[in-house]
Amino acid sequence: MAYTLGSTTEGQTRSVGPQHCVTRVELSVTASSLLDRDVASKSDPFCVLFHEVDGNWMEIVSNKKLHRPLILANGKPAGKGSIMITAQELSDNRIITLTLSGRKLDKKDFFGKSDPYLEFHKQGEDGTWMLVHRTEVIKNTLDPSWKPFTVPLISLCNGDVDRNIKVLCYDYDNDGGHDFIGEFQTTAAKMSEAQNSVEVEFDCINPKKQKKKKNYKNSGFIIVKSCKITRDYTFLDYILGGCQLMFTVGIDFTASNGNPREPSSLHYINPLGSNEYLAAILAVGQIIQDYDTDKMFPALGFGAQLAPDWKVSHEFAINFDPTNPFCSGVEGIAQAYSACLPHIRFYGPTNFAPIINHVARFAAQALQQEKAAQYFNLLIITDGVISDMDETRDAIIQASKLPMSIIIIGVGNADFAAMEFLDGDASVLRSSTGEEAVRDIVQFVPFRDFRNAPKETLAKSVLAELPQQVTQYFKQRNVPPANSAPK
């Protein structure tokens, strides 16, 4: 059986910049001469793959839920058996999506029809066939329609569209003794003819029946209703293709943070030169800045009164230059933050919508990009409850249509239930009028959970959903990386 793995997944990221490249690989596992653990029949072995994470072994894939037990050895098992694992680099990012059905398949069940499913096998260099994909079982029918499925093209045929593929059709039995219906061989190139309502039909042949019966034609038909070969771009593809992650920081300067001159304040800079706000900025910024070539980042504040008229502002540059709010690198943000504290008055309320809309205006300008050149990330660091929840929900719903993500870090010990709600992991976020978010773009993390952890741990948690959010946005709009091979 073949498993497609990567050193990082779409839903995870490591604390590394794009200079630390990772490789996706396919592991193929075969076994022979395994011990017989069943009394009345042979063993039904399955394979579980683990990898080490922080000293612990974590299960990452298993074939124990497959419809058909993975019996890899023929004949009576002898000895303890042997297992062979081979690895193949997945340098080809093409994927193939297939929709298939069957017609007039052989009846195999005494009290019913058949419960058909398909297996796809690719041929190895030594001529042996290896299982690549198994469809779901369709119960009690001779005319099944299977759900569409997608597999890497390199897994199905080593990326060679003219390489032979064997497709086998079985009737599923609960005892594992599945009945063979028939088979055929084809290629990805041949199946790709099934497009634009044109179907490709194959005779499903049972070789034993074909030899015994002179008038035998087939055991039914397998129809490829649709076949599409596309490119499955990863987060790494977009980054190495030139996509810039545009980073903006929004800092909460409301009065609930406390007087920054008092040690009890969340904005108090201790003798070591840090506080939770600075720690959050540095932990996240030092990672994400590697994905921006010029490393010039806007840094905005909200909820404070500003000189000379001391009116409250929910969207101001912490370097006090509204025409150029950019800071040079994360260290520049930290310096501007420290320098602005004596010159503002903490006030309120805690409004998120103005800063979200500020970044969204720039993200909207990138809507027309034909290639993935820019993606915007807003980091909001706050201590408490949102005052403009309806407006914030509305702003997030509109931002979900843009190349934009929002990271919220909660500092202090306040109730962050509203932040969890905005995160949208438990349910789909809706606007005040009921409009649903196109996609989940908010990630919330409470800083208190990481006070005694390495800063890399905070960064990993905060950025966990970002790769998936980036790829999801560009895939939804069919936007390829800026420097990508043609389809």
Short mmCIF file of C-alpha atoms in Angstrom, two decimals:
data_model
loop_
_atom_site.label_atom_id
_atom_site.label_comp_id
_atom_site.label_asym_id
_atom_site.label_seq_id
_atom_site.Cartn_x
_atom_site.Cartn_y
_atom_site.Cartn_z
CA MET A 1 0.00 0.00 0.00
CA ALA A 2 1.22 3.50 -0.78
CA TYR A 3 0.96 6.45 1.60
CA THR A 4 1.57 10.06 0.61
CA LEU A 5 3.25 12.07 3.36
CA GLY A 6 5.03 15.36 3.82
CA SER A 7 7.37 16.74 6.43
CA THR A 8 4.75 19.42 6.99
CA THR A 9 1.04 19.31 6.25
CA GLU A 10 -1.31 21.96 5.00
CA GLY A 11 -2.72 22.44 8.44
CA GLN A 12 0.61 22.79 10.18
CA THR A 13 3.76 24.83 9.91
CA ARG A 14 7.17 24.65 11.47
CA SER A 15 9.05 27.59 12.87
CA VAL A 16 11.12 27.96 9.74
CA GLY A 17 11.40 30.32 6.85
CA PRO A 18 11.15 29.40 3.18
CA GLN A 19 14.87 28.70 3.07
CA HIS A 20 14.17 25.46 5.00
CA CYS A 21 12.61 23.39 2.22
CA VAL A 22 10.76 20.17 2.90
CA THR A 23 10.06 17.25 0.59
CA ARG A 24 6.85 15.31 0.18
CA VAL A 25 7.41 11.58 -0.15
CA GLU A 26 5.33 8.49 -0.82
CA LEU A 27 6.09 5.48 1.37
CA SER A 28 5.25 2.06 -0.02
CA VAL A 29 4.88 -0.77 2.47
CA THR A 30 4.87 -4.47 1.52
CA ALA A 31 5.16 -7.58 3.66
CA SER A 32 5.70 -11.31 3.16
CA SER A 33 5.56 -14.50 5.23
CA LEU A 34 3.73 -12.90 8.15
CA LEU A 35 2.64 -15.00 11.14
CA ASP A 36 -0.84 -16.55 10.87
CA ARG A 37 -2.91 -15.12 13.75
CA ASP A 38 -6.34 -16.48 12.71
CA VAL A 39 -7.55 -20.02 13.42
CA ALA A 40 -9.91 -20.64 10.51
CA SER A 41 -8.27 -18.35 7.97
CA LYS A 42 -5.18 -16.30 7.30
CA SER A 43 -4.25 -13.10 9.14
CA ASP A 44 -5.79 -9.76 8.22
CA PRO A 45 -2.76 -7.47 8.71
CA PHE A 46 -2.83 -3.69 8.69
CA CYS A 47 -0.03 -1.16 8.84
CA VAL A 48 0.31 1.79 11.20
CA LEU A 49 2.92 4.51 10.65
CA PHE A 50 4.28 6.66 13.49
CA HIS A 51 6.65 9.60 13.62
CA GLU A 52 8.46 11.13 16.56
CA VAL A 53 7.23 14.49 17.88
CA ASP A 54 9.00 16.01 20.88
CA GLY A 55 10.09 12.59 22.10
CA ASN A 56 6.68 10.97 21.64
CA TRP A 57 5.58 8.60 18.88
CA MET A 58 2.46 9.87 17.12
CA GLU A 59 0.30 7.89 14.69
CA ILE A 60 0.06 9.70 11.36
CA VAL A 61 -1.55 7.16 9.04
CA SER A 62 -3.07 3.70 9.15
CA ASN A 63 -4.79 1.41 6.67
CA LYS A 64 -6.80 -0.43 9.31
CA LYS A 65 -10.02 1.31 8.18
CA LEU A 66 -9.77 0.09 4.60
CA HIS A 67 -12.82 -1.73 3.25
CA ARG A 68 -10.77 -4.78 2.42
CA PRO A 69 -8.12 -6.23 4.76
CA LEU A 70 -4.68 -5.63 3.33
CA ILE A 71 -3.43 -9.17 2.70
CA LEU A 72 0.00 -8.73 1.22
CA ALA A 73 1.33 -12.29 1.10
CA ASN A 74 -0.02 -15.33 -0.66
CA GLY A 75 0.47 -18.83 0.62
CA LYS A 76 0.82 -20.03 4.18
CA PRO A 77 2.73 -17.56 6.37
CA ALA A 78 6.05 -18.82 7.69
CA GLY A 79 8.27 -17.38 10.41
CA LYS A 80 7.85 -13.84 11.68
CA GLY A 81 7.76 -12.41 8.17
CA SER A 82 9.45 -9.41 6.67
CA ILE A 83 8.41 -5.86 5.82
CA MET A 84 9.89 -3.69 3.10
CA ILE A 85 9.46 0.08 2.96
CA THR A 86 10.41 2.13 -0.08
CA ALA A 87 10.25 5.92 -0.45
CA GLN A 88 9.62 7.99 -3.55
CA GLU A 89 9.99 11.76 -3.70
CA LEU A 90 6.80 13.49 -4.84
CA SER A 91 8.35 16.08 -7.11
CA ASP A 92 5.29 16.13 -9.37
CA ASN A 93 2.40 18.12 -7.86
CA ARG A 94 -0.22 17.00 -10.38
CA ILE A 95 -3.33 15.27 -9.06
CA ILE A 96 -5.95 13.22 -10.88
CA THR A 97 -9.65 13.38 -9.97
CA LEU A 98 -11.82 10.50 -11.18
CA THR A 99 -15.56 9.84 -11.20
CA LEU A 100 -16.55 6.27 -12.09
CA SER A 101 -19.60 4.07 -12.32
CA GLY A 102 -20.38 0.47 -13.22
CA ARG A 103 -23.01 -1.10 -15.42
CA LYS A 104 -24.36 -4.66 -15.64
CA LEU A 105 -21.75 -6.09 -13.25
CA ASP A 106 -21.90 -9.79 -12.39
CA LYS A 107 -24.25 -10.83 -9.58
CA LYS A 108 -22.18 -12.38 -6.79
CA ASP A 109 -24.49 -12.49 -3.75
CA PHE A 110 -26.97 -15.35 -3.34
CA PHE A 111 -29.67 -13.28 -1.63
CA GLY A 112 -28.88 -9.99 -3.33
CA LYS A 113 -26.98 -8.49 -6.20
CA SER A 114 -23.38 -7.40 -5.54
CA ASP A 115 -21.62 -4.92 -3.27
CA PRO A 116 -18.99 -3.65 -5.71
CA TYR A 117 -15.87 -1.59 -5.09
CA LEU A 118 -12.79 -0.81 -7.19
CA GLU A 119 -9.06 -1.10 -6.58
CA PHE A 120 -6.44 0.84 -8.53
CA HIS A 121 -2.95 -0.65 -8.83
CA LYS A 122 0.23 0.74 -10.32
CA GLN A 123 3.05 -1.36 -11.73
CA GLY A 124 6.44 -1.20 -10.07
CA GLU A 125 9.79 -1.33 -11.84
CA ASP A 126 9.99 -5.04 -11.04
CA GLY A 127 6.63 -5.70 -12.68
CA THR A 128 4.67 -6.23 -9.46
CA TRP A 129 1.36 -4.43 -8.92
CA MET A 130 0.86 -2.21 -5.89
CA LEU A 131 -2.46 -1.00 -4.49
CA VAL A 132 -2.82 2.78 -4.74
CA HIS A 133 -6.49 3.47 -4.06
CA ARG A 134 -9.64 1.64 -3.04
CA THR A 135 -13.10 3.13 -3.54
CA GLU A 136 -15.99 2.87 -1.11
CA VAL A 137 -18.37 -0.09 -1.29
CA ILE A 138 -21.74 0.44 -2.99
CA LYS A 139 -24.27 -1.94 -1.49
CA ASN A 140 -26.64 -4.25 -3.37
CA THR A 141 -26.35 -3.01 -6.95
CA LEU A 142 -25.04 -4.08 -10.33
CA ASP A 143 -24.94 -0.46 -11.53
CA PRO A 144 -22.86 1.39 -8.91
CA SER A 145 -21.85 5.04 -8.96
CA TRP A 146 -18.79 5.75 -6.83
CA LYS A 147 -17.94 9.06 -5.24
CA PRO A 148 -15.31 11.18 -7.02
CA PHE A 149 -11.82 10.76 -5.57
CA THR A 150 -8.46 12.43 -6.00
CA VAL A 151 -4.97 10.91 -5.80
CA PRO A 152 -1.51 12.26 -6.67
CA LEU A 153 -0.69 11.43 -10.28
CA ILE A 154 2.75 10.27 -9.22
CA SER A 155 1.13 7.77 -6.85
CA LEU A 156 -1.17 6.40 -9.54
CA CYS A 157 1.32 6.07 -12.39
CA ASN A 158 4.64 7.64 -11.30
CA GLY A 159 3.58 10.78 -13.15
CA ASP A 160 3.68 8.95 -16.50
CA VAL A 161 0.24 9.30 -18.12
CA ASP A 162 1.07 6.46 -20.54
CA ARG A 163 2.04 3.99 -17.79
CA ASN A 164 -0.31 1.03 -17.31
CA ILE A 165 -2.82 1.09 -14.48
CA LYS A 166 -4.76 -2.00 -13.41
CA VAL A 167 -8.31 -1.58 -12.12
CA LEU A 168 -9.95 -4.50 -10.31
CA CYS A 169 -13.60 -4.80 -9.34
CA TYR A 170 -14.66 -6.86 -6.30
CA ASP A 171 -17.87 -7.81 -4.53
CA TYR A 172 -17.44 -6.99 -0.85
CA ASP A 173 -18.08 -9.71 1.77
CA ASN A 174 -18.12 -9.12 5.52
CA ASP A 175 -15.85 -12.10 6.18
CA GLY A 176 -13.05 -10.62 4.07
CA GLY A 177 -13.38 -13.21 1.31
CA HIS A 178 -14.26 -10.66 -1.34
CA ASP A 179 -15.37 -12.06 -4.69
CA PHE A 180 -13.48 -11.06 -7.81
CA ILE A 181 -15.77 -9.61 -10.51
CA GLY A 182 -13.33 -8.48 -13.17
CA GLU A 183 -10.50 -6.18 -14.19
CA PHE A 184 -9.09 -4.06 -16.97
CA GLN A 185 -5.94 -2.11 -17.72
CA THR A 186 -5.77 1.48 -18.86
CA THR A 187 -3.65 4.63 -18.62
CA ALA A 188 -4.20 8.09 -17.22
CA ALA A 189 -4.02 9.43 -20.78
CA LYS A 190 -6.86 7.15 -21.86
CA MET A 191 -9.02 8.00 -18.86
CA SER A 192 -8.39 11.71 -19.49
CA GLU A 193 -10.53 11.41 -22.62
CA ALA A 194 -13.52 11.46 -20.24
CA GLN A 195 -14.23 15.19 -20.26
CA ASN A 196 -16.99 17.57 -21.28
CA SER A 197 -19.75 14.93 -20.92
CA VAL A 198 -17.74 12.39 -22.97
CA GLU A 199 -17.44 9.10 -21.06
CA VAL A 200 -14.88 6.32 -21.49
CA GLU A 201 -16.12 2.75 -21.07
CA PHE A 202 -14.08 -0.38 -20.30
CA ASP A 203 -15.03 -4.06 -20.41
CA CYS A 204 -14.65 -5.58 -16.96
CA ILE A 205 -13.02 -8.94 -17.70
CA ASN A 206 -12.74 -12.02 -15.49
CA PRO A 207 -9.83 -14.00 -17.08
CA LYS A 208 -10.95 -17.36 -15.64
CA LYS A 209 -14.45 -16.98 -17.04
CA GLN A 210 -13.00 -15.80 -20.33
CA LYS A 211 -10.98 -19.02 -20.65
CA LYS A 212 -13.84 -21.34 -19.66
CA LYS A 213 -16.72 -19.83 -21.65
CA LYS A 214 -16.55 -19.50 -25.41
CA ASN A 215 -19.33 -16.94 -25.58
CA TYR A 216 -18.02 -14.89 -22.65
CA LYS A 217 -17.91 -11.15 -23.39
CA ASN A 218 -17.41 -9.45 -20.06
CA SER A 219 -18.55 -9.25 -16.45
CA GLY A 220 -20.00 -5.80 -16.92
CA PHE A 221 -18.66 -2.39 -17.72
CA ILE A 222 -16.70 0.24 -15.77
CA ILE A 223 -17.31 3.80 -16.98
CA VAL A 224 -15.01 6.74 -16.40
CA LYS A 225 -17.51 9.59 -16.28
CA SER A 226 -14.96 12.32 -15.62
CA CYS A 227 -11.17 12.58 -15.38
CA LYS A 228 -9.30 15.78 -14.60
CA ILE A 229 -5.57 16.25 -14.13
CA THR A 230 -4.67 19.47 -12.33
CA ARG A 231 -1.88 20.80 -10.14
CA ASP A 232 -2.20 20.64 -6.36
CA TYR A 233 -0.16 23.60 -5.20
CA THR A 234 1.07 23.53 -1.60
CA PHE A 235 1.88 26.40 0.73
CA LEU A 236 5.53 25.84 -0.09
CA ASP A 237 4.77 26.10 -3.82
CA TYR A 238 3.17 29.51 -3.29
CA ILE A 239 5.99 30.79 -1.07
CA LEU A 240 8.79 29.56 -3.33
CA GLY A 241 6.76 30.87 -6.25
CA GLY A 242 7.17 34.39 -4.91
CA CYS A 243 4.08 35.00 -2.79
CA GLN A 244 4.75 37.67 -0.15
CA LEU A 245 3.04 37.45 3.25
CA MET A 246 2.21 41.06 4.10
CA PHE A 247 2.32 41.40 7.90
CA THR A 248 0.47 44.08 9.93
CA VAL A 249 0.30 44.36 13.73
CA GLY A 250 -2.64 45.83 15.66
CA ILE A 251 -2.03 46.62 19.35
CA ASP A 252 -4.68 47.16 22.04
CA PHE A 253 -4.07 50.35 24.04
CA THR A 254 -7.36 50.39 25.97
CA ALA A 255 -7.49 51.37 29.66
CA SER A 256 -8.24 47.81 30.80
CA ASN A 257 -4.56 47.04 30.17
CA GLY A 258 -3.62 49.22 33.15
CA ASN A 259 -1.24 52.16 33.52
CA PRO A 260 1.92 51.25 31.57
CA ARG A 261 4.02 52.89 34.32
CA GLU A 262 2.68 50.41 36.89
CA PRO A 263 4.11 46.85 37.13
CA SER A 264 0.56 45.47 37.17
CA SER A 265 -0.06 46.76 33.63
CA LEU A 266 0.08 44.37 30.69
CA HIS A 267 1.98 47.14 28.87
CA TYR A 268 4.53 47.62 31.65
CA ILE A 269 7.99 46.96 30.29
CA ASN A 270 9.87 45.09 33.02
CA PRO A 271 13.59 45.47 33.74
CA LEU A 272 14.28 42.67 31.29
CA GLY A 273 12.80 44.84 28.57
CA SER A 274 9.72 42.76 27.82
CA ASN A 275 6.04 42.14 28.48
CA GLU A 276 3.38 39.88 26.99
CA TYR A 277 2.69 42.29 24.12
CA LEU A 278 6.35 42.44 23.13
CA ALA A 279 6.76 38.69 23.58
CA ALA A 280 3.82 38.04 21.25
CA ILE A 281 5.09 40.49 18.63
CA LEU A 282 8.56 38.96 18.62
CA ALA A 283 7.46 35.32 18.71
CA VAL A 284 5.15 35.64 15.71
CA GLY A 285 6.92 38.40 13.82
CA GLN A 286 10.32 36.74 13.83
CA ILE A 287 8.81 33.79 11.97
CA ILE A 288 6.51 35.52 9.54
CA GLN A 289 9.04 38.21 8.56
CA ASP A 290 11.00 35.54 6.68
CA TYR A 291 8.16 35.43 4.14
CA ASP A 292 8.43 39.12 3.22
CA THR A 293 11.42 40.32 1.26
CA ASP A 294 11.49 44.01 2.29
CA LYS A 295 10.54 43.32 5.95
CA MET A 296 8.69 46.62 6.26
CA PHE A 297 5.60 46.15 8.42
CA PRO A 298 2.77 48.55 9.32
CA ALA A 299 2.16 48.71 13.07
CA LEU A 300 -1.15 50.16 14.24
CA GLY A 301 -2.73 50.89 17.60
CA PHE A 302 -6.32 51.21 18.75
CA GLY A 303 -8.28 52.34 21.82
CA ALA A 304 -5.98 55.23 22.86
CA GLN A 305 -6.28 59.03 23.01
CA LEU A 306 -3.74 60.91 20.91
CA ALA A 307 -2.23 64.37 21.20
CA PRO A 308 -2.83 67.20 20.60
CA ASP A 309 -6.64 67.05 20.99
CA TRP A 310 -6.63 63.71 22.87
CA LYS A 311 -9.40 62.20 20.82
CA VAL A 312 -9.72 58.43 20.91
CA SER A 313 -8.44 56.61 17.84
CA HIS A 314 -9.07 53.00 16.78
CA GLU A 315 -6.61 53.05 13.89
CA PHE A 316 -3.36 54.97 14.33
CA ALA A 317 0.27 54.40 13.38
CA ILE A 318 2.32 53.71 16.50
CA ASN A 319 5.23 55.62 14.91
CA PHE A 320 2.81 58.58 14.60
CA ASP A 321 3.39 58.86 10.85
CA PRO A 322 0.03 58.07 9.20
CA THR A 323 1.50 58.45 5.72
CA ASN A 324 4.23 55.89 6.45
CA PRO A 325 3.25 53.52 9.29
CA PHE A 326 5.92 51.00 8.31
CA CYS A 327 8.52 49.71 10.75
CA SER A 328 11.76 48.07 9.71
CA GLY A 329 11.52 44.44 10.72
CA VAL A 330 10.08 43.07 13.93
CA GLU A 331 12.70 44.91 15.96
CA GLY A 332 11.45 48.14 14.42
CA ILE A 333 7.91 47.31 15.57
CA ALA A 334 9.18 46.64 19.09
CA GLN A 335 11.07 49.95 19.16
CA ALA A 336 8.08 51.93 17.88
CA TYR A 337 5.83 50.23 20.43
CA SER A 338 8.11 51.09 23.35
CA ALA A 339 8.60 54.65 22.13
CA CYS A 340 4.88 55.40 21.76
CA LEU A 341 3.80 54.33 25.26
CA PRO A 342 4.68 57.62 27.05
CA HIS A 343 2.89 59.68 24.38
CA ILE A 344 -0.61 58.18 24.41
CA ARG A 345 -3.45 57.87 26.93
CA PHE A 346 -5.03 54.48 27.32
CA TYR A 347 -8.78 54.72 26.85
CA GLY A 348 -11.37 52.64 24.98
CA PRO A 349 -13.56 50.98 23.83
CA THR A 350 -12.02 47.82 22.33
CA ASN A 351 -12.96 48.05 18.66
CA PHE A 352 -11.46 45.60 16.16
CA ALA A 353 -13.42 46.49 13.04
CA PRO A 354 -11.47 49.67 12.06
CA ILE A 355 -8.10 47.87 11.93
CA ILE A 356 -9.56 44.82 10.18
CA ASN A 357 -11.14 47.09 7.56
CA HIS A 358 -7.84 49.00 7.24
CA VAL A 359 -5.92 45.87 6.20
CA ALA A 360 -8.86 44.63 4.13
CA ARG A 361 -8.67 47.74 1.94
CA PHE A 362 -5.14 46.78 0.91
CA ALA A 363 -6.04 43.11 0.51
CA ALA A 364 -8.92 44.12 -1.77
CA GLN A 365 -6.43 45.74 -4.14
CA ALA A 366 -4.85 42.30 -4.63
CA LEU A 367 -8.15 40.67 -5.65
CA GLN A 368 -7.38 40.97 -9.34
CA GLN A 369 -3.98 39.27 -9.17
CA GLU A 370 -3.66 36.56 -11.81
CA LYS A 371 -0.78 34.97 -9.94
CA ALA A 372 -0.35 34.49 -6.18
CA ALA A 373 1.80 37.51 -5.38
CA GLN A 374 0.45 38.84 -2.05
CA TYR A 375 -1.40 37.53 0.98
CA PHE A 376 -2.17 39.79 3.98
CA ASN A 377 -1.90 38.82 7.64
CA LEU A 378 -3.19 40.92 10.53
CA LEU A 379 -1.92 40.14 14.03
CA ILE A 380 -4.16 41.65 16.74
CA ILE A 381 -2.89 41.57 20.31
CA THR A 382 -5.54 42.39 22.89
CA ASP A 383 -6.40 41.99 26.56
CA GLY A 384 -10.16 41.76 26.68
CA VAL A 385 -13.70 41.68 25.45
CA ILE A 386 -14.58 43.19 22.07
CA SER A 387 -16.87 46.22 22.18
CA ASP A 388 -17.92 46.20 18.51
CA MET A 389 -18.73 42.51 18.06
CA ASP A 390 -21.33 42.97 15.30
CA GLU A 391 -19.07 45.28 13.30
CA THR A 392 -16.11 42.94 13.81
CA ARG A 393 -18.11 39.94 12.61
CA ASP A 394 -19.20 41.88 9.53
CA ALA A 395 -15.61 42.94 8.83
CA ILE A 396 -14.34 39.35 9.16
CA ILE A 397 -17.04 38.02 6.83
CA GLN A 398 -16.00 40.50 4.14
CA ALA A 399 -12.30 39.83 4.77
CA SER A 400 -12.89 36.08 4.27
CA LYS A 401 -13.42 36.86 0.57
CA LEU A 402 -9.97 38.48 0.36
CA PRO A 403 -6.36 37.20 0.42
CA MET A 404 -6.22 37.83 4.16
CA SER A 405 -5.96 36.07 7.53
CA ILE A 406 -6.38 37.37 11.08
CA ILE A 407 -4.40 36.14 14.08
CA ILE A 408 -5.61 37.18 17.54
CA ILE A 409 -3.42 36.74 20.62
CA GLY A 410 -5.13 37.32 23.95
CA VAL A 411 -2.86 38.59 26.74
CA GLY A 412 -3.72 38.69 30.43
CA ASN A 413 -6.33 36.59 32.20
CA ALA A 414 -9.58 37.99 30.82
CA ASP A 415 -12.52 35.97 29.49
CA PHE A 416 -11.73 35.30 25.83
CA ALA A 417 -14.98 33.53 24.93
CA ALA A 418 -15.70 36.13 22.24
CA MET A 419 -12.32 35.44 20.63
CA GLU A 420 -13.03 31.71 20.55
CA PHE A 421 -16.33 32.52 18.85
CA LEU A 422 -14.58 34.55 16.17
CA ASP A 423 -12.09 31.72 15.59
CA GLY A 424 -14.86 29.77 13.86
CA ASP A 425 -13.41 26.32 14.55
CA ALA A 426 -16.55 25.12 16.35
CA SER A 427 -19.07 26.58 13.90
CA VAL A 428 -19.23 28.73 10.78
CA LEU A 429 -18.95 32.43 11.61
CA ARG A 430 -21.89 34.55 10.47
CA SER A 431 -22.29 38.30 10.10
CA SER A 432 -24.92 40.31 11.96
CA THR A 433 -27.21 39.80 8.94
CA GLY A 434 -26.62 36.04 8.74
CA GLU A 435 -24.05 35.93 5.92
CA GLU A 436 -21.60 33.04 6.35
CA ALA A 437 -17.84 33.35 6.11
CA VAL A 438 -16.50 32.03 2.81
CA ARG A 439 -13.67 30.39 4.76
CA ASP A 440 -12.22 30.37 8.27
CA ILE A 441 -9.57 33.10 8.43
CA VAL A 442 -9.28 33.72 12.19
CA GLN A 443 -6.90 31.96 14.56
CA PHE A 444 -7.10 32.79 18.27
CA VAL A 445 -4.48 31.81 20.83
CA PRO A 446 -4.42 32.81 24.55
CA PHE A 447 -0.90 33.87 25.52
CA ARG A 448 -1.36 32.53 29.05
CA ASP A 449 -1.22 28.97 27.71
CA PHE A 450 2.37 29.62 26.56
CA ARG A 451 3.84 31.78 29.34
CA ASN A 452 6.26 29.08 30.42
CA ALA A 453 6.81 27.58 26.96
CA PRO A 454 9.53 28.38 24.42
CA LYS A 455 8.54 31.20 22.07
CA GLU A 456 8.75 28.77 19.15
CA THR A 457 5.81 26.86 20.68
CA LEU A 458 3.65 30.00 20.66
CA ALA A 459 4.61 30.78 17.07
CA LYS A 460 3.80 27.23 15.96
CA SER A 461 0.34 27.39 17.52
CA VAL A 462 -0.40 30.88 16.23
CA LEU A 463 0.63 30.07 12.68
CA ALA A 464 -0.86 26.55 12.62
CA GLU A 465 -3.76 27.40 10.30
CA LEU A 466 -2.03 29.96 8.08
CA PRO A 467 -0.63 27.58 5.40
CA GLN A 468 -4.05 26.01 4.88
CA GLN A 469 -5.74 29.44 4.76
CA VAL A 470 -3.29 30.68 2.11
CA THR A 471 -3.62 27.64 -0.14
CA GLN A 472 -7.39 27.47 0.33
CA TYR A 473 -7.83 31.07 -0.83
CA PHE A 474 -5.72 30.72 -3.97
CA LYS A 475 -7.16 27.30 -4.84
CA GLN A 476 -10.73 28.58 -4.53
CA ARG A 477 -9.90 31.24 -7.09
CA ASN A 478 -7.71 28.97 -9.26
CA VAL A 479 -4.76 31.31 -8.77
CA PRO A 480 -1.39 29.59 -9.40
CA PRO A 481 1.94 30.54 -7.83
CA ALA A 482 3.69 33.49 -9.48
CA ASN A 483 6.47 31.26 -10.79
CA SER A 484 4.73 28.02 -11.68
CA ALA A 485 4.86 25.53 -14.50
CA PRO A 486 1.91 25.68 -16.91
CA LYS A 487 -0.88 23.13 -16.47
#
